[in-house]
XYZ file of C-alpha atoms in Angstrom:
691
model
C -17.814 14.686 22.653
C -20.533 13.990 25.174
C -21.870 11.439 27.635
C -25.269 10.677 26.132
C -26.283 8.172 28.826
C -24.611 6.895 31.997
C -21.405 5.186 30.874
C -21.982 5.919 27.163
C -19.853 8.475 25.314
C -19.970 9.716 21.742
C -16.850 11.184 20.130
C -18.000 13.164 17.111
C -15.900 14.373 14.215
C -17.083 16.221 11.090
C -17.690 12.945 9.235
C -17.769 10.149 11.799
C -18.881 9.038 15.226
C -17.093 6.884 17.780
C -19.291 5.368 20.492
C -17.876 3.613 23.544
C -19.485 2.411 26.719
C -18.411 0.866 29.998
C -19.744 -2.639 30.470
C -19.001 -6.259 29.773
C -19.476 -7.154 33.414
C -16.043 -5.751 34.302
C -16.417 -1.977 33.949
C -14.103 -2.086 30.928
C -14.505 0.269 27.944
C -16.142 -1.367 24.939
C -16.361 -0.238 21.331
C -20.019 0.146 20.375
C -19.641 1.967 17.051
C -16.959 3.512 14.875
C -18.179 4.748 11.558
C -20.744 7.077 9.995
C -22.270 9.847 12.164
C -25.132 8.808 14.481
C -27.426 10.821 16.725
C -27.693 10.377 20.491
C -30.629 8.004 20.278
C -28.811 5.705 17.879
C -25.639 5.883 19.966
C -27.513 4.757 23.068
C -29.113 1.929 21.106
C -25.732 0.828 19.740
C -24.241 0.780 23.234
C -27.189 -1.318 24.426
C -26.603 -4.088 21.873
C -25.717 -7.099 24.037
C -22.394 -8.828 23.701
C -22.424 -12.165 21.948
C -23.534 -15.059 24.168
C -20.755 -17.112 25.755
C -19.267 -19.755 23.489
C -16.746 -22.426 24.289
C -13.090 -21.351 24.114
C -14.016 -17.745 23.342
C -14.588 -14.511 25.222
C -17.470 -12.099 24.805
C -15.003 -9.230 25.260
C -12.639 -10.140 22.434
C -12.856 -7.706 19.544
C -14.966 -5.285 21.576
C -12.644 -4.246 24.408
C -10.864 -0.903 23.989
C -7.838 -1.781 26.125
C -7.626 -5.514 26.952
C -5.364 -6.831 29.694
C -3.633 -10.198 29.412
C -5.463 -11.822 32.328
C -9.071 -12.671 32.964
C -11.620 -13.969 30.481
C -10.026 -12.609 27.307
C -7.806 -14.162 24.662
C -6.876 -11.427 22.188
C -3.413 -9.926 22.000
C -3.274 -7.733 25.117
C -2.941 -3.975 25.023
C -1.581 -4.066 28.581
C 0.500 -6.717 30.315
C 2.130 -6.224 33.719
C 4.396 -8.409 35.864
C 4.931 -7.814 39.573
C 7.957 -8.761 41.713
C 6.152 -11.924 42.896
C 5.759 -12.935 39.213
C 2.019 -12.376 39.375
C 0.414 -10.867 36.285
C -3.214 -10.731 37.378
C -4.984 -7.370 37.268
C -8.586 -6.257 37.588
C -9.429 -2.661 36.745
C -12.154 -0.693 38.509
C -13.467 2.544 36.991
C -12.975 5.464 39.368
C -14.011 8.511 37.362
C -14.723 9.686 33.836
C -13.904 13.274 32.909
C -14.548 15.189 29.692
C -14.136 18.793 28.620
C -15.905 18.255 25.316
C -12.702 17.500 23.429
C -10.740 15.229 25.769
C -12.190 12.198 27.594
C -10.281 10.579 30.454
C -11.333 7.225 31.893
C -9.521 6.781 35.217
C -9.109 3.236 36.531
C -7.505 1.752 39.637
C -6.293 -1.788 40.090
C -8.466 -3.744 42.508
C -5.681 -4.996 44.822
C -2.592 -2.886 44.096
C -1.858 0.867 44.169
C -1.697 1.252 40.385
C -3.688 3.712 38.288
C -4.501 3.498 34.590
C -5.897 6.427 32.629
C -7.211 5.979 29.107
C -7.188 9.153 27.023
C -9.383 10.002 24.044
C -8.979 13.338 22.275
C -10.798 14.702 19.228
C -8.931 17.619 17.582
C -11.495 20.220 16.549
C -12.413 20.177 12.885
C -10.708 16.861 12.073
C -11.858 13.263 11.659
C -8.915 11.943 13.674
C -9.287 10.453 17.143
C -6.172 10.437 19.329
C -5.756 7.764 21.991
C -3.075 7.009 24.556
C -2.702 5.422 27.992
C -1.018 6.505 31.190
C 0.177 4.299 34.061
C 1.131 5.422 37.569
C 2.302 3.007 40.253
C 3.257 3.026 43.909
C 4.764 -0.467 43.663
C 7.519 -1.802 41.403
C 6.204 -3.317 38.206
C 7.491 -4.535 34.876
C 5.459 -3.294 31.936
C 5.597 -6.133 29.438
C 3.236 -4.423 27.025
C 1.539 -1.044 26.983
C -0.136 -0.263 23.687
C -1.497 3.144 22.880
C -4.853 1.700 21.813
C -6.744 -1.332 20.621
C -8.866 -0.271 17.651
C -11.980 -2.397 17.179
C -13.484 -2.424 13.695
C -17.190 -3.208 13.252
C -17.941 -6.753 12.101
C -18.226 -7.183 8.345
C -18.530 -10.279 6.165
C -14.899 -10.064 5.052
C -11.757 -8.103 5.869
C -8.848 -6.624 3.925
C -5.635 -5.133 5.275
C -3.721 -2.285 3.645
C -0.196 -1.517 4.827
C 3.107 -0.017 3.695
C 6.076 -2.337 3.314
C 9.515 -2.092 1.755
C 13.257 -2.051 2.241
C 16.085 0.363 1.520
C 15.471 1.893 -1.902
C 11.968 0.445 -2.082
C 10.255 2.253 0.765
C 6.538 2.798 1.424
C 5.076 0.422 -1.141
C 1.354 -0.072 -0.734
C 0.005 -3.595 -0.382
C -3.592 -4.735 0.046
C -4.262 -8.314 1.116
C -7.184 -10.328 2.424
C -6.852 -10.540 6.195
C -6.502 -14.176 7.259
C -7.925 -15.618 10.443
C -5.395 -15.161 13.224
C -2.877 -12.378 13.841
C -0.820 -10.387 11.346
C 2.067 -8.537 12.980
C 3.768 -5.496 11.477
C 6.594 -3.719 13.225
C 10.218 -2.758 13.620
C 13.034 -3.974 15.871
C 15.491 -1.531 14.305
C 15.364 1.382 16.808
C 13.812 3.534 14.109
C 10.454 3.251 12.388
C 12.308 1.356 9.582
C 11.736 1.207 5.821
C 10.404 -2.357 6.136
C 7.015 -1.342 7.534
C 5.369 1.955 8.426
C 3.225 2.248 11.593
C -0.050 2.668 9.707
C -2.782 0.253 8.690
C -6.096 0.527 6.877
C -8.957 -1.967 7.125
C -11.998 -2.432 4.942
C -14.342 -5.225 3.903
C -12.605 -5.740 0.575
C -14.974 -3.587 -1.448
C -13.605 -0.089 -0.760
C -12.067 1.817 -3.652
C -10.191 5.082 -3.950
C -13.485 6.990 -4.070
C -16.077 4.809 -2.309
C -16.541 2.597 0.715
C -15.892 2.392 4.433
C -12.236 2.502 5.515
C -10.863 2.352 9.063
C -7.261 3.492 9.549
C -4.859 3.797 12.473
C -1.292 5.038 12.937
C 1.282 5.369 15.704
C 3.150 8.582 16.556
C 6.419 6.917 17.522
C 9.944 6.721 16.074
C 11.401 3.761 17.974
C 10.623 0.071 17.864
C 6.937 -0.658 17.479
C 4.374 -3.231 16.495
C 0.824 -3.433 15.225
C -1.052 -6.684 15.767
C -4.061 -6.979 13.477
C -6.298 -9.810 14.628
C -9.138 -11.443 12.782
C -11.004 -13.274 15.491
C -13.035 -16.495 15.237
C -16.302 -14.541 15.031
C -14.954 -12.402 12.168
C -14.412 -9.259 14.199
C -11.162 -7.354 13.644
C -9.038 -5.564 16.247
C -5.682 -3.808 15.854
C -3.373 -3.313 18.806
C -1.029 -0.379 18.160
C 1.917 0.422 20.405
C 5.583 1.156 21.019
C 8.101 -1.576 21.682
C 8.401 -4.955 20.069
C 9.184 -7.511 22.745
C 8.909 -7.520 26.535
C 9.678 -5.817 28.778
C 8.773 -2.391 27.498
C 9.668 -0.504 30.656
C 10.498 -1.201 34.322
C 8.794 1.122 36.771
C 9.916 1.810 40.309
C 7.432 2.759 42.980
C 6.287 6.344 42.585
C 6.867 6.480 38.823
C 4.760 6.143 35.716
C 4.698 5.614 31.976
C 2.794 7.348 29.208
C 2.430 5.717 25.817
C 2.831 7.623 22.568
C -0.371 8.536 20.768
C -2.149 6.307 18.337
C -4.472 8.073 15.936
C -7.496 6.476 14.290
C -9.579 7.816 11.436
C -12.705 6.557 9.661
C -13.687 7.499 6.132
C -16.914 6.752 4.315
C -15.364 8.047 1.081
C -12.853 5.306 0.368
C -9.090 5.368 0.601
C -8.876 8.781 -1.033
C -11.206 10.303 1.536
C -9.154 8.763 4.334
C -5.907 10.165 2.904
C -7.302 13.667 2.532
C -8.530 13.593 6.129
C -5.105 12.405 7.295
C -3.368 15.157 5.324
C -5.573 17.856 6.847
C -4.880 16.496 10.323
C -1.102 16.168 9.846
C -0.715 19.688 8.435
C -2.832 21.285 11.167
C -2.071 19.157 14.250
C 1.284 17.424 13.726
C 3.718 19.463 11.608
C 5.329 22.320 13.587
C 4.815 24.798 10.730
C 2.269 23.005 8.614
C 0.961 26.254 7.148
C 4.322 27.174 5.585
C 5.160 26.768 1.922
C 8.436 24.873 1.700
C 11.217 26.264 -0.535
C 12.845 24.629 -3.551
C 16.132 23.193 -2.321
C 19.387 22.112 -3.913
C 21.535 19.416 -2.298
C 25.214 18.991 -3.137
C 25.608 15.237 -2.606
C 25.317 13.950 -6.142
C 27.624 16.667 -7.473
C 30.538 16.393 -5.052
C 30.012 13.413 -2.757
C 32.622 13.478 -0.005
C 34.983 15.626 -2.096
C 33.547 18.992 -1.193
C 35.213 22.239 -0.241
C 34.404 25.911 0.014
C 35.094 26.640 -3.647
C 33.030 23.875 -5.217
C 30.150 24.445 -2.825
C 30.049 28.161 -3.695
C 30.147 27.283 -7.391
C 27.237 24.899 -6.944
C 25.306 27.481 -4.936
C 25.691 30.030 -7.726
C 24.383 27.556 -10.287
C 21.492 26.519 -8.028
C 20.486 30.137 -7.450
C 20.505 30.761 -11.203
C 17.987 27.937 -11.649
C 15.664 29.448 -9.043
C 16.504 27.335 -5.986
C 15.792 28.968 -2.637
C 17.676 26.734 -0.203
C 21.217 25.357 -0.598
C 22.034 22.236 1.449
C 25.633 21.074 1.876
C 25.708 17.314 2.390
C 28.155 14.850 3.965
C 31.924 15.480 3.983
C 32.304 18.966 5.458
C 33.701 17.942 8.868
C 36.628 16.159 10.516
C 38.608 13.746 8.341
C 35.510 12.790 6.367
C 36.805 11.890 2.911
C 34.918 8.557 2.784
C 32.297 6.810 4.885
C 34.849 5.010 7.075
C 36.235 7.913 9.116
C 35.442 11.212 10.790
C 31.798 10.700 11.678
C 31.353 12.194 15.125
C 33.988 14.932 14.780
C 31.661 17.818 14.018
C 34.121 20.615 13.278
C 34.650 21.968 9.741
C 37.562 20.366 7.923
C 40.328 22.984 8.175
C 41.820 22.208 4.769
C 38.521 22.348 2.932
C 37.127 25.287 4.892
C 40.181 27.246 6.094
C 38.014 30.099 7.361
C 35.272 27.873 8.719
C 31.780 27.772 7.267
C 31.277 31.545 7.484
C 32.319 32.510 3.933
C 30.184 29.785 2.337
C 27.135 30.652 4.420
C 27.583 34.341 3.631
C 27.823 33.712 -0.113
C 24.734 31.486 -0.099
C 22.816 34.227 1.720
C 24.092 36.841 -0.796
C 22.605 34.685 -3.546
C 19.209 34.959 -1.888
C 19.085 31.398 -0.596
C 18.894 29.897 2.868
C 21.802 27.700 3.960
C 21.257 24.099 5.023
C 23.600 21.432 6.311
C 23.701 17.636 6.585
C 24.398 15.912 9.909
C 24.214 12.367 11.245
C 24.338 13.044 14.975
C 23.447 9.589 16.327
C 26.299 7.675 14.654
C 30.083 7.501 14.929
C 32.933 5.934 12.968
C 35.361 3.881 15.054
C 38.011 5.862 13.161
C 37.172 9.187 14.787
C 38.446 11.338 17.618
C 35.083 11.024 19.341
C 35.183 7.237 19.477
C 38.823 7.162 20.543
C 37.966 9.489 23.420
C 34.670 7.813 24.376
C 34.484 4.168 23.253
C 31.958 3.591 26.036
C 29.445 5.965 24.415
C 28.220 3.478 21.808
C 25.738 0.647 22.096
C 27.747 -2.477 22.880
C 27.391 -5.812 24.641
C 30.417 -6.164 26.964
C 32.436 -9.262 26.238
C 31.011 -9.722 22.742
C 32.269 -8.555 19.337
C 30.711 -5.334 18.140
C 28.882 -5.253 14.839
C 29.458 -2.439 12.383
C 27.193 -1.403 9.520
C 28.401 1.188 7.010
C 31.595 1.417 9.110
C 29.457 2.926 11.870
C 28.365 2.404 15.437
C 25.411 4.100 17.115
C 25.726 6.421 20.079
C 23.765 5.440 23.176
C 21.415 8.388 23.607
C 20.153 6.885 26.841
C 23.339 8.023 28.560
C 22.851 11.584 29.835
C 26.399 12.602 28.924
C 25.915 11.427 25.328
C 22.614 13.244 24.930
C 24.139 16.387 26.436
C 27.149 16.246 24.097
C 24.956 15.706 21.038
C 22.703 18.620 21.889
C 25.671 20.803 22.781
C 27.542 20.673 19.478
C 24.374 21.050 17.428
C 23.269 23.980 19.546
C 26.665 25.616 19.049
C 26.624 24.964 15.278
C 23.227 26.630 14.938
C 24.131 29.506 17.250
C 27.346 30.355 15.383
C 26.026 30.168 11.816
C 23.063 31.478 9.886
C 21.651 28.015 9.218
C 18.089 27.738 7.961
C 17.811 23.969 7.474
C 19.234 20.794 9.009
C 19.091 17.470 7.176
C 19.200 14.991 10.092
C 20.272 11.575 8.821
C 20.346 8.159 10.547
C 21.885 5.415 8.435
C 21.845 2.250 10.493
C 19.750 0.479 13.116
C 20.941 -0.175 16.635
C 22.619 -3.511 17.272
C 24.252 -4.861 20.440
C 22.120 -2.761 22.792
C 23.931 -4.047 25.856
C 22.460 -4.626 29.317
C 19.016 -3.261 30.015
C 18.628 -0.306 32.339
C 15.542 1.041 34.079
C 14.081 1.729 30.640
C 14.784 -0.391 27.585
C 17.191 1.052 25.045
C 14.701 1.449 22.212
C 12.278 3.520 24.259
C 15.057 5.558 25.795
C 16.689 6.336 22.453
C 13.527 7.718 20.852
C 12.528 9.705 23.927
C 15.930 11.397 24.181
C 15.997 12.060 20.440
C 12.643 13.818 20.816
C 13.932 15.841 23.772
C 16.981 17.039 21.819
C 14.915 18.049 18.795
C 12.328 19.776 20.972
C 15.023 21.784 22.723
C 16.787 22.736 19.475
C 13.514 23.895 17.948
C 12.708 25.960 21.000
C 16.125 27.651 21.100
C 16.456 28.091 17.307
C 12.913 28.776 16.100
C 14.022 29.881 12.641
C 15.665 26.552 11.774
C 13.735 23.907 9.852
C 14.578 20.201 10.080
C 14.313 17.233 7.747
C 14.205 13.633 8.963
C 16.203 11.185 6.878
C 17.171 7.608 7.726
C 18.779 6.096 4.629
C 15.606 7.295 3.004
C 12.307 6.407 4.662
C 13.648 4.664 7.761
C 12.196 7.239 10.139
C 8.864 8.419 8.787
C 6.051 8.578 11.324
C 3.762 11.015 13.105
C 6.146 11.222 16.068
C 9.119 12.524 14.095
C 6.880 14.758 11.965
C 5.815 16.565 15.127
C 9.454 17.685 15.407
C 10.575 18.053 11.790
C 9.274 19.979 8.814
C 9.649 17.384 6.090
C 10.979 13.874 5.576
C 13.070 12.106 2.966
C 10.864 9.211 1.787
C 13.541 7.147 0.017
C 17.122 7.183 -1.212
C 15.715 5.868 -4.484
C 15.210 8.919 -6.695
C 14.365 7.003 -9.864
C 11.238 8.851 -10.959
C 9.421 5.729 -12.151
C 9.995 3.969 -8.829
C 9.114 7.143 -6.954
C 5.581 7.065 -8.358
C 5.036 3.883 -6.337
C 6.894 5.177 -3.265
C 4.969 8.459 -3.321
C 1.638 6.675 -3.732
C 2.317 4.667 -0.579
C 3.617 7.700 1.302
C 0.476 9.651 0.412
C -1.848 7.164 2.086
C -1.104 8.920 5.373
C 1.403 11.743 4.908
C 0.774 14.966 2.939
C 2.846 16.275 0.032
C 3.819 19.202 2.284
C 6.032 16.776 4.239
C 7.519 14.864 1.290
C 10.926 15.892 -0.056
C 11.291 14.849 -3.705
C 14.501 15.323 -5.684
C 15.366 15.577 -9.347
C 18.642 13.682 -9.771
C 20.841 12.818 -12.729
C 20.489 10.175 -15.416
C 21.439 7.409 -15.406
C 19.989 6.976 -11.942
C 22.631 5.813 -9.469
C 20.463 2.936 -8.214
C 18.483 1.691 -11.211
C 20.552 2.888 -14.165
C 17.414 4.282 -15.822
C 17.813 7.245 -18.165
C 14.487 9.014 -17.748
C 13.722 12.392 -19.386
C 14.511 15.460 -17.295
C 10.941 16.711 -17.708
C 9.556 13.418 -16.381
C 11.950 13.493 -13.409
C 10.872 17.046 -12.606
C 7.170 16.308 -12.897
C 7.381 13.383 -10.463
C 9.330 15.489 -7.946
C 6.962 18.441 -8.360
C 4.222 16.330 -6.748
C 5.943 16.944 -3.397
C 8.429 19.435 -1.935
C 10.700 19.956 -4.937
C 14.425 19.502 -4.567
C 17.327 19.302 -7.023
C 20.162 16.864 -6.405
C 22.035 16.710 -9.712
C 25.604 17.484 -10.717
C 24.791 20.939 -12.096
C 28.134 21.662 -13.819
C 27.398 18.712 -16.133
C 23.934 19.913 -17.109
C 23.699 21.176 -20.665
C 22.425 24.655 -21.453
C 19.197 23.082 -22.702
C 18.759 21.192 -19.418
C 19.438 24.339 -17.400
C 16.849 26.309 -19.366
C 14.303 23.512 -18.968
C 14.983 23.407 -15.226
C 14.456 27.167 -14.896
C 11.067 26.879 -16.602
C 9.985 23.844 -14.568
C 11.045 25.362 -11.247
C 9.154 28.508 -12.173
C 6.065 26.420 -12.949
C 6.407 24.589 -9.633
C 6.507 27.842 -7.717
C 3.192 28.782 -9.317
C 1.515 25.553 -8.216
C 3.386 24.586 -5.053
C 0.845 26.033 -2.645
C -1.802 23.909 -4.344
C 0.476 20.842 -4.128
C 1.706 21.363 -0.578
C -1.605 22.511 0.920
C -4.231 21.193 -1.462
C -6.419 18.109 -1.372
C -4.956 15.068 -3.108
C -6.929 12.967 -5.594
C -5.176 9.792 -6.762
C -6.759 9.303 -10.179
C -4.899 6.326 -11.652
C -2.600 4.168 -9.543
C 0.904 3.231 -10.778
C 0.173 -0.260 -9.407
C -2.801 -0.660 -11.747
C -2.121 1.588 -14.735
C 0.799 2.400 -16.992
C -0.672 5.911 -17.281
C -0.782 6.967 -13.610
C -2.276 10.314 -12.691
C -3.005 12.425 -9.636
C -4.231 15.922 -8.899
C -4.327 18.478 -6.120
C -7.237 20.856 -5.557
C -6.616 24.058 -3.602
C -8.284 24.525 -0.232
C -10.461 27.265 -1.745
C -11.437 25.013 -4.641
C -10.335 27.517 -7.273
C -7.032 26.004 -8.491
C -5.882 22.525 -9.412
C -2.602 20.913 -10.421
C -3.029 17.795 -12.549
C -0.109 15.358 -12.960
C -0.176 12.807 -15.793
C 2.477 10.220 -16.643
C 3.018 7.550 -19.240
C 5.217 5.022 -17.505
C 5.324 1.979 -19.734
C 2.924 2.313 -22.661
C 3.710 0.102 -25.639
C 2.966 0.301 -29.362
C 2.768 4.117 -29.277
C -0.772 4.133 -27.920
C -1.756 7.474 -26.342
C -2.667 7.775 -22.692
C -6.416 8.163 -22.106
C -7.724 11.495 -20.794
C -7.858 11.713 -17.012
C -11.288 12.524 -15.610
C -11.598 15.203 -12.920
C -14.995 14.716 -11.237
C -13.904 16.533 -8.065
C -13.641 20.002 -9.663
C -16.304 22.486 -8.510
C -18.825 23.482 -11.166
C -17.866 26.332 -13.481
C -15.323 27.083 -16.188
C -11.687 26.101 -15.753
C -8.722 27.525 -17.646
C -5.309 26.059 -18.330
C -3.165 28.788 -16.760
C -0.293 28.169 -19.197
C -2.057 27.372 -22.482
C -5.177 29.501 -21.970
C -7.544 26.662 -23.011
C -10.893 26.716 -21.206
C -13.032 23.750 -20.160
C -16.426 23.381 -18.466
C -16.095 21.397 -15.234
C -18.729 18.964 -16.526
C -16.570 18.270 -19.601
C -13.515 17.558 -17.430
C -15.606 15.234 -15.270
C -17.177 13.342 -18.163
C -14.448 13.312 -20.814
C -11.353 14.296 -18.884
C -8.180 16.281 -19.489
C -6.126 15.012 -22.428
C -2.438 15.893 -22.105
C -1.517 14.249 -25.411
C 0.885 11.734 -23.888
C 1.962 8.929 -26.223
C 5.676 8.258 -25.695
C 7.011 6.071 -22.900
C 8.024 8.234 -19.924
C 6.083 11.168 -21.263
C 4.497 13.442 -18.671
C 2.534 16.648 -18.162
C 1.587 18.984 -15.331
C -1.449 21.186 -15.973
C -2.291 24.175 -13.820
C -6.031 24.846 -13.868
C -7.728 27.960 -12.545
C -11.440 28.430 -12.028
C -12.837 31.413 -13.945
C -15.098 33.602 -11.833
């Protein structure tokens, strides 16, 4: 990062350049270039390109301004909107200073007539193509912040525009869609307190010609787990800008004199190597800069839910743990039903003490037996929710979100605790801290199964912002005080998957839908931004509880082995043949999991476009690969075509299980033939490069 001319800065990454300059007649930051690397001379020339001449009903700044306000000669969706006690909204920013340490650029502005400061932050993490942006406000007068985005990302003008995003619902999370971007504004977002399964805070933009392996792709994401929105605007002149920020409707925050507000980060990333290149760059960034322990290899886990549901006790959990250990599982996770009067989903939530009848000696004997079996012990919690039929709610009915004088609304027989209240946040942290201090717990599955409704009267900070901020504070404190514990984020599946929660958890649960055929689509969407290292993937029983599909055990395993493998079946009902197959497949996964969890992903055939989808991971050293091939709906007994592997480094490659050897050029030109010909057939091939 350097200032190459007065008021012109270049942010350089290994494979891109981002050029901004101060100008436009108002000292505002303008986007001059975001794309392929350029030298200083070209950067200066790009910054010197004049803005378009004035045209009726339009602004020269629109689509070029890095952080537009909602007043003055500009008409795009604002990144910043303020309202003062006299109802005035006018602002005019004056650049005070620009500071850079080579990695972090700060543009410091002051408002022309009021004692308010705005600082725009740009940070380039070393060795990554990501650019982090956020904004910081400080005020000496009261002000309502109606909107404060993290960034407005301006994409260079192209003849056409296409938008890629992730959409869904419960059980159908993270589905990838690509659509032509219409003139006007497309809004994605969530009003559900969490990120939500309906949309994920990530977008990709291209000119409609990019493919998995070729073309220019601009992407942006938001590191935030509360309400949010992304406004993607295709302007009258064809330029495209995306405003990315927390909050959904005004006001975002109310500031008293002497206070301030800092937005969450938005991260942008350009790839000249298509959607696949963008994903690999995102995965490198998330593992190195976001995940708390991104360099770890995650264990194979077993979860008890599908086997026992709410009807669990010490004896059946120990029996399950013994079976899981015999298969090769390394982490045993006890799910819902271990506490209070929790025998169904309508009671007990909030009373976080072990059920005395089911665990007469507490959790100690179960934890000890799991540890004797060589596994870590994990536990399910849903700390943010409460059943009205619980001791907690009877003692503290004022602790939930509610609108006084109006009927409350329940979902799943639950209400949501108001984390904005200090006493609620303190209680929640306190019992979790005690649970972790008193037991040898290695893993916490943190669930959140309903959005907030009836938020009640607004306080100094709106409820959605306050909830996410206090959730972060609790997780940060628990991680600091219990550094050996690993956390998983779950929200009825993929309802809380974002860069903000991943900075505080070790993996996420992408969907409650474990049907392996559906998961190919869910995992493809998830992989656009998030790495396999963060993706929990379970093998569950057939027929699947949601779809009724009876897919082969091998197929179910192979789909789950493309992420962090977990087992969620009713093990006492598995046949001896199924148990033996599981032992072999888990053993195979352990041989390839470092390649899967830390390798570079290549999506070879999409499940949206092919009934023979395929993907592969290449190790960081380039000497191992794991190739996944599926036959998901082939008819007439036709075999799946070989899958070509043009990304393998030159040399000879050997199938580590079969011993067959292939020249890299053969695998690039002809491909790897797994011999798939039956519907729901599958194969995972472990390749090693021969020295």
